[in-house]
């Protein structure tokens, strides 16, 4: 409520290895964060700036009133003051790692799974792709195991990889251009659903790595031959790197499939009953071999900065 009414952006700062005058705590001795009370309205944690009485407490963020659970240490002044979150400026708690199983239907768990999609330029040649492969394989090792990872390639067309089967499967979709006829447009959702594109990293890391190893440069013979139009070689000379068109199509696809409006209780709002996968955030990793030379945002030699 406070966030919506004040009109100011709220956020937090994550600072690993922060310098502190306190001795590092043994992880096995840390109290569980489940012990700390949270506001029923805004889900904020209790802190010294909240107001407490015998029966409950008022949140300092949204002014929501919350009753104590039975035998709560917050109910008495003496026990409440002894709690570290009520006195220390820096406290450490153990956060339980939730198991995000494939068969789980808990919407709150789905929301915690970040999405990373790699968008790889296939027009850069073998040497460029070898560098990209090394970078992607390193990223697979560095990303959290709960990540949902997707692999997409582009040149004059998009390649969507499904790695959740016995072998990687790629489905190609033409990238729309100014000359594309409406009847020839193909939505990415018609070629592959988002839940097939993004695979759980903890279950399909080897399959994703195998798909990365199959990446090969695009060539002019892959252009469709249309009677009365340019040959593949002539089309390639006029541009193969349609980065703007690829990003537009991919962002529209992810936005249409991956955003579901939620109410404060974590329930889907009216109109969001359809079961689409929902995610906490989506990160795009574009790998470009050079300037975009066709499609939206293309830089021609005259327009390219010196």
C-alpha positions as semicolon CSV with decimal commas, in nm:
position;residue;x (nm);y (nm);z (nm)
1;X;0,000;0,000;0,000
2;X;0,275;0,241;0,099
3;X;0,472;0,161;-0,217
4;X;0,171;0,218;-0,442
5;X;0,062;0,541;-0,273
6;X;0,400;0,712;-0,237
7;X;0,491;0,682;-0,607
8;X;0,857;0,614;-0,528
9;X;1,057;0,315;-0,649
10;X;1,142;0,061;-0,379
11;X;1,432;-0,178;-0,396
12;X;1,704;-0,351;-0,203
13;X;2,081;-0,373;-0,221
14;X;2,246;-0,715;-0,227
15;X;2,608;-0,689;-0,116
16;X;2,790;-1,023;-0,085
17;X;3,088;-1,038;0,153
18;X;2,991;-0,712;0,323
19;X;3,245;-0,586;0,574
20;X;3,119;-0,612;0,930
21;X;3,262;-0,592;1,278
22;X;3,085;-0,916;1,372
23;X;3,257;-1,251;1,348
24;X;3,132;-1,470;1,062
25;X;2,854;-1,695;1,182
26;X;2,865;-2,070;1,145
27;X;2,600;-2,159;0,887
28;X;2,495;-2,461;1,094
29;X;2,418;-2,234;1,392
30;X;2,213;-1,970;1,209
31;X;1,848;-1,939;1,315
32;X;1,585;-2,004;1,050
33;X;1,426;-1,700;0,887
34;X;1,091;-1,878;0,930
35;X;1,098;-1,765;1,291
36;X;1,075;-1,396;1,196
37;X;0,719;-1,270;1,170
38;X;0,597;-1,124;0,839
39;X;0,317;-0,880;0,770
40;X;-0,001;-1,038;0,632
41;X;-0,058;-0,734;0,407
42;X;0,278;-0,650;0,251
43;X;0,491;-0,950;0,363
44;X;0,746;-0,718;0,526
45;X;0,954;-0,855;0,816
46;X;0,932;-0,734;1,174
47;X;1,197;-0,481;1,271
48;X;1,262;-0,222;1,547
49;X;1,050;0,039;1,366
50;X;0,728;-0,161;1,397
51;X;0,484;-0,095;1,685
52;X;0,412;-0,381;1,925
53;X;0,152;-0,446;2,195
54;X;0,036;-0,749;2,394
55;X;-0,174;-0,900;2,118
56;X;-0,012;-0,799;1,791
57;X;0,206;-0,558;1,596
58;X;0,166;-0,285;1,335
59;X;0,384;-0,296;1,024
60;X;0,598;0,015;0,972
61;X;0,571;-0,018;0,593
62;X;0,198;-0,054;0,527
63;X;0,049;0,010;0,876
64;X;-0,122;-0,329;0,861
65;X;-0,207;-0,485;1,196
66;X;-0,104;-0,846;1,262
67;X;-0,188;-1,070;1,555
68;X;0,081;-1,280;1,722
69;X;0,080;-1,656;1,675
70;X;0,052;-1,863;1,992
71;X;0,352;-1,849;2,228
72;X;0,526;-1,585;2,017
73;X;0,849;-1,439;2,161
74;X;0,735;-1,101;2,024
75;X;0,445;-1,078;2,271
76;X;0,661;-0,989;2,574
77;X;0,896;-0,691;2,588
78;X;1,175;-0,887;2,757
79;X;1,188;-1,168;2,502
80;X;1,127;-0,935;2,206
81;X;1,418;-0,708;2,293
82;X;1,651;-1,007;2,307
83;X;1,578;-1,103;1,945
84;X;1,867;-1,009;1,712
85;X;1,639;-0,857;1,444
86;X;1,507;-0,613;1,706
87;X;1,845;-0,478;1,815
88;X;2,129;-0,549;1,570
89;X;2,178;-0,346;1,251
90;X;2,301;-0,658;1,070
91;X;2,152;-1,003;1,123
92;X;2,200;-1,335;0,949
93;X;1,940;-1,607;0,904
94;X;1,930;-1,937;0,724
95;X;1,689;-1,941;0,429
96;X;1,550;-2,281;0,348
97;X;1,605;-2,376;-0,016
98;X;1,274;-2,483;-0,160
99;X;1,276;-2,788;-0,381
100;X;1,132;-2,684;-0,716
101;X;1,011;-3,013;-0,857
102;X;0,875;-3,044;-1,209
103;X;0,550;-3,194;-1,079
104;X;0,495;-2,916;-0,825
105;X;0,188;-2,706;-0,885
106;X;0,279;-2,442;-0,625
107;X;0,255;-2,109;-0,806
108;X;0,479;-1,944;-0,548
109;X;0,756;-2,188;-0,635
110;X;0,720;-2,125;-1,008
111;X;0,754;-1,754;-0,949
112;X;1,094;-1,809;-0,791
113;X;1,246;-1,968;-1,102
114;X;1,447;-1,713;-1,304
115;X;1,468;-1,750;-1,681
116;X;1,783;-1,700;-1,889
117;X;1,760;-1,708;-2,269
118;X;2,072;-1,703;-2,486
119;X;2,024;-1,541;-2,830
120;X;2,314;-1,645;-3,053
121;X;2,411;-1,485;-3,385
122;X;2,486;-1,756;-3,644
123;X;2,621;-1,518;-3,908
124;X;2,963;-1,472;-3,749
125;X;3,157;-1,776;-3,860
126;X;3,320;-2,072;-3,686
127;X;3,574;-1,876;-3,481
128;X;3,306;-1,652;-3,332
129;X;3,081;-1,948;-3,250
130;X;3,362;-2,132;-3,073
131;X;3,398;-1,834;-2,839
132;X;3,021;-1,826;-2,784
133;X;3,014;-2,197;-2,706
134;X;3,285;-2,155;-2,444
135;X;3,096;-1,866;-2,287
136;X;2,765;-2,054;-2,280
137;X;2,917;-2,368;-2,129
138;X;3,078;-2,155;-1,858
139;X;2,742;-1,982;-1,797
140;X;2,570;-2,320;-1,750
141;X;2,814;-2,397;-1,469
142;X;2,777;-2,055;-1,305
143;X;2,397;-2,014;-1,317
144;X;2,185;-2,129;-1,019
145;X;2,050;-2,480;-1,060
146;X;1,689;-2,352;-1,037
147;X;1,736;-2,147;-1,356
148;X;1,519;-2,218;-1,658
149;X;1,750;-2,191;-1,960
150;X;1,655;-2,140;-2,324
151;X;1,869;-2,144;-2,638
152;X;1,769;-1,940;-2,944
153;X;1,970;-1,869;-3,258
154;X;1,918;-1,605;-3,524
155;X;2,034;-1,483;-3,861
156;X;1,760;-1,422;-4,117
157;X;1,547;-1,667;-3,913
158;X;1,503;-1,774;-3,551
159;X;1,596;-2,119;-3,423
160;X;1,412;-2,237;-3,110
161;X;1,577;-2,529;-2,927
162;X;1,380;-2,793;-2,738
163;X;1,626;-2,990;-2,525
164;X;1,375;-3,172;-2,308
165;X;1,357;-3,479;-2,531
166;X;1,602;-3,758;-2,603
167;X;1,788;-3,540;-2,857
168;X;1,789;-3,159;-2,907
169;X;1,529;-3,042;-3,158
170;X;1,542;-2,701;-3,329
171;X;1,243;-2,540;-3,494
172;X;1,309;-2,256;-3,738
173;X;1,078;-1,956;-3,773
174;X;1,126;-1,678;-4,033
175;X;1,191;-1,337;-3,883
176;X;0,930;-1,089;-4,018
177;X;1,059;-0,808;-4,241
178;X;0,894;-0,509;-4,400
179;X;0,818;-0,719;-4,708
180;X;0,665;-1,013;-4,517
181;X;0,304;-1,072;-4,614
182;X;0,054;-1,100;-4,323
183;X;-0,046;-1,452;-4,430
184;X;0,320;-1,560;-4,405
185;X;0,369;-1,444;-4,045
186;X;0,438;-1,725;-3,798
187;X;0,401;-1,666;-3,424
188;X;0,676;-1,823;-3,213
189;X;0,411;-1,977;-2,988
190;X;0,284;-2,173;-3,290
191;X;0,627;-2,329;-3,335
192;X;0,707;-2,404;-2,970
193;X;0,555;-2,336;-2,629
194;X;0,760;-2,140;-2,380
195;X;0,771;-2,427;-2,131
196;X;0,948;-2,637;-2,397
197;X;1,192;-2,360;-2,487
198;X;1,311;-2,295;-2,130
199;X;1,434;-2,612;-1,958
200;X;1,517;-2,662;-1,588
201;X;1,893;-2,640;-1,563
202;X;1,913;-2,889;-1,279
203;X;1,758;-3,161;-1,497
204;X;1,870;-3,079;-1,850
205;X;2,218;-2,929;-1,817
206;X;2,380;-3,204;-2,023
207;X;2,116;-3,177;-2,296
208;X;2,157;-2,797;-2,311
209;X;2,536;-2,836;-2,338
210;X;2,487;-3,088;-2,618
211;X;2,262;-2,842;-2,803
212;X;2,523;-2,567;-2,764
213;X;2,785;-2,793;-2,922
214;X;2,565;-2,836;-3,233
215;X;2,570;-2,463;-3,320
216;X;2,690;-2,402;-3,675
217;X;2,723;-2,082;-3,881
218;X;2,436;-1,986;-4,112
219;X;2,501;-1,992;-4,486
220;X;2,338;-1,840;-4,793
221;X;2,191;-2,173;-4,910
222;X;1,955;-2,167;-4,611
223;X;1,763;-1,873;-4,756
224;X;1,427;-1,975;-4,903
225;X;1,417;-1,967;-5,282
226;X;1,118;-1,763;-5,399
227;X;1,046;-1,736;-5,776
228;X;1,110;-1,385;-5,902
229;X;1,308;-1,277;-5,593
230;X;1,676;-1,263;-5,501
231;X;1,886;-1,576;-5,471
232;X;2,017;-1,689;-5,133
233;X;2,362;-1,540;-5,203
234;X;2,208;-1,207;-5,308
235;X;1,990;-1,202;-4,996
236;X;2,293;-1,275;-4,777
237;X;2,482;-0,985;-4,932
238;X;2,198;-0,750;-4,840
239;X;2,209;-0,864;-4,475
240;X;2,188;-1,176;-4,256
241;X;2,200;-1,033;-3,903
242;X;1,839;-0,939;-3,820
243;X;1,899;-0,871;-3,453
244;X;1,618;-0,617;-3,410
245;X;1,358;-0,846;-3,563
246;X;1,480;-1,139;-3,353
247;X;1,461;-0,941;-3,028
248;X;1,117;-0,803;-3,111
249;X;0,978;-1,148;-3,183
250;X;1,142;-1,309;-2,879
251;X;1,039;-1,038;-2,633
252;X;0,681;-1,048;-2,761
253;X;0,684;-1,425;-2,718
254;X;0,822;-1,419;-2,364
255;X;0,599;-1,129;-2,260
256;X;0,283;-1,294;-2,390
257;X;0,356;-1,630;-2,228
258;X;0,549;-1,546;-1,914
259;X;0,369;-1,263;-1,734
260;X;0,070;-1,332;-1,514
261;X;-0,080;-1,066;-1,289
262;X;-0,092;-1,161;-0,922
263;X;-0,287;-1,025;-0,627
264;X;-0,115;-0,957;-0,289
265;X;-0,207;-1,307;-0,166
266;X;-0,022;-1,469;-0,456
267;X;-0,335;-1,569;-0,648
268;X;-0,387;-1,513;-1,019
269;X;-0,607;-1,217;-1,095
270;X;-0,921;-1,252;-1,302
271;X;-0,829;-1,318;-1,662
272;X;-0,513;-1,509;-1,574
273;X;-0,672;-1,848;-1,515
274;X;-0,500;-2,006;-1,815
275;X;-0,201;-2,215;-1,708
276;X;0,098;-2,038;-1,858
277;X;0,437;-2,070;-1,694
278;X;0,513;-1,765;-1,483
279;X;0,859;-1,655;-1,382
280;X;1,030;-1,419;-1,142
281;X;1,244;-1,256;-1,412
282;X;1,381;-1,309;-1,760
283;X;1,738;-1,231;-1,867
284;X;1,839;-1,214;-2,233
285;X;2,200;-1,298;-2,327
286;X;2,254;-1,174;-2,686
287;X;2,575;-1,276;-2,863
288;X;2,640;-1,054;-3,166
289;X;2,917;-1,111;-3,419
290;X;2,888;-0,759;-3,563
291;X;2,651;-0,476;-3,640
292;X;2,289;-0,563;-3,729
293;X;2,274;-0,530;-4,108
294;X;1,905;-0,594;-4,177
295;X;1,567;-0,559;-4,008
296;X;1,472;-0,309;-3,733
297;X;1,769;-0,113;-3,604
298;X;1,998;-0,218;-3,889
299;X;2,316;-0,019;-3,934
300;X;2,416;0,018;-4,295
301;X;2,780;0,104;-4,374
302;X;2,679;0,469;-4,423
303;X;2,481;0,480;-4,100
304;X;2,734;0,290;-3,889
305;X;2,948;0,511;-3,664
306;X;3,312;0,546;-3,760
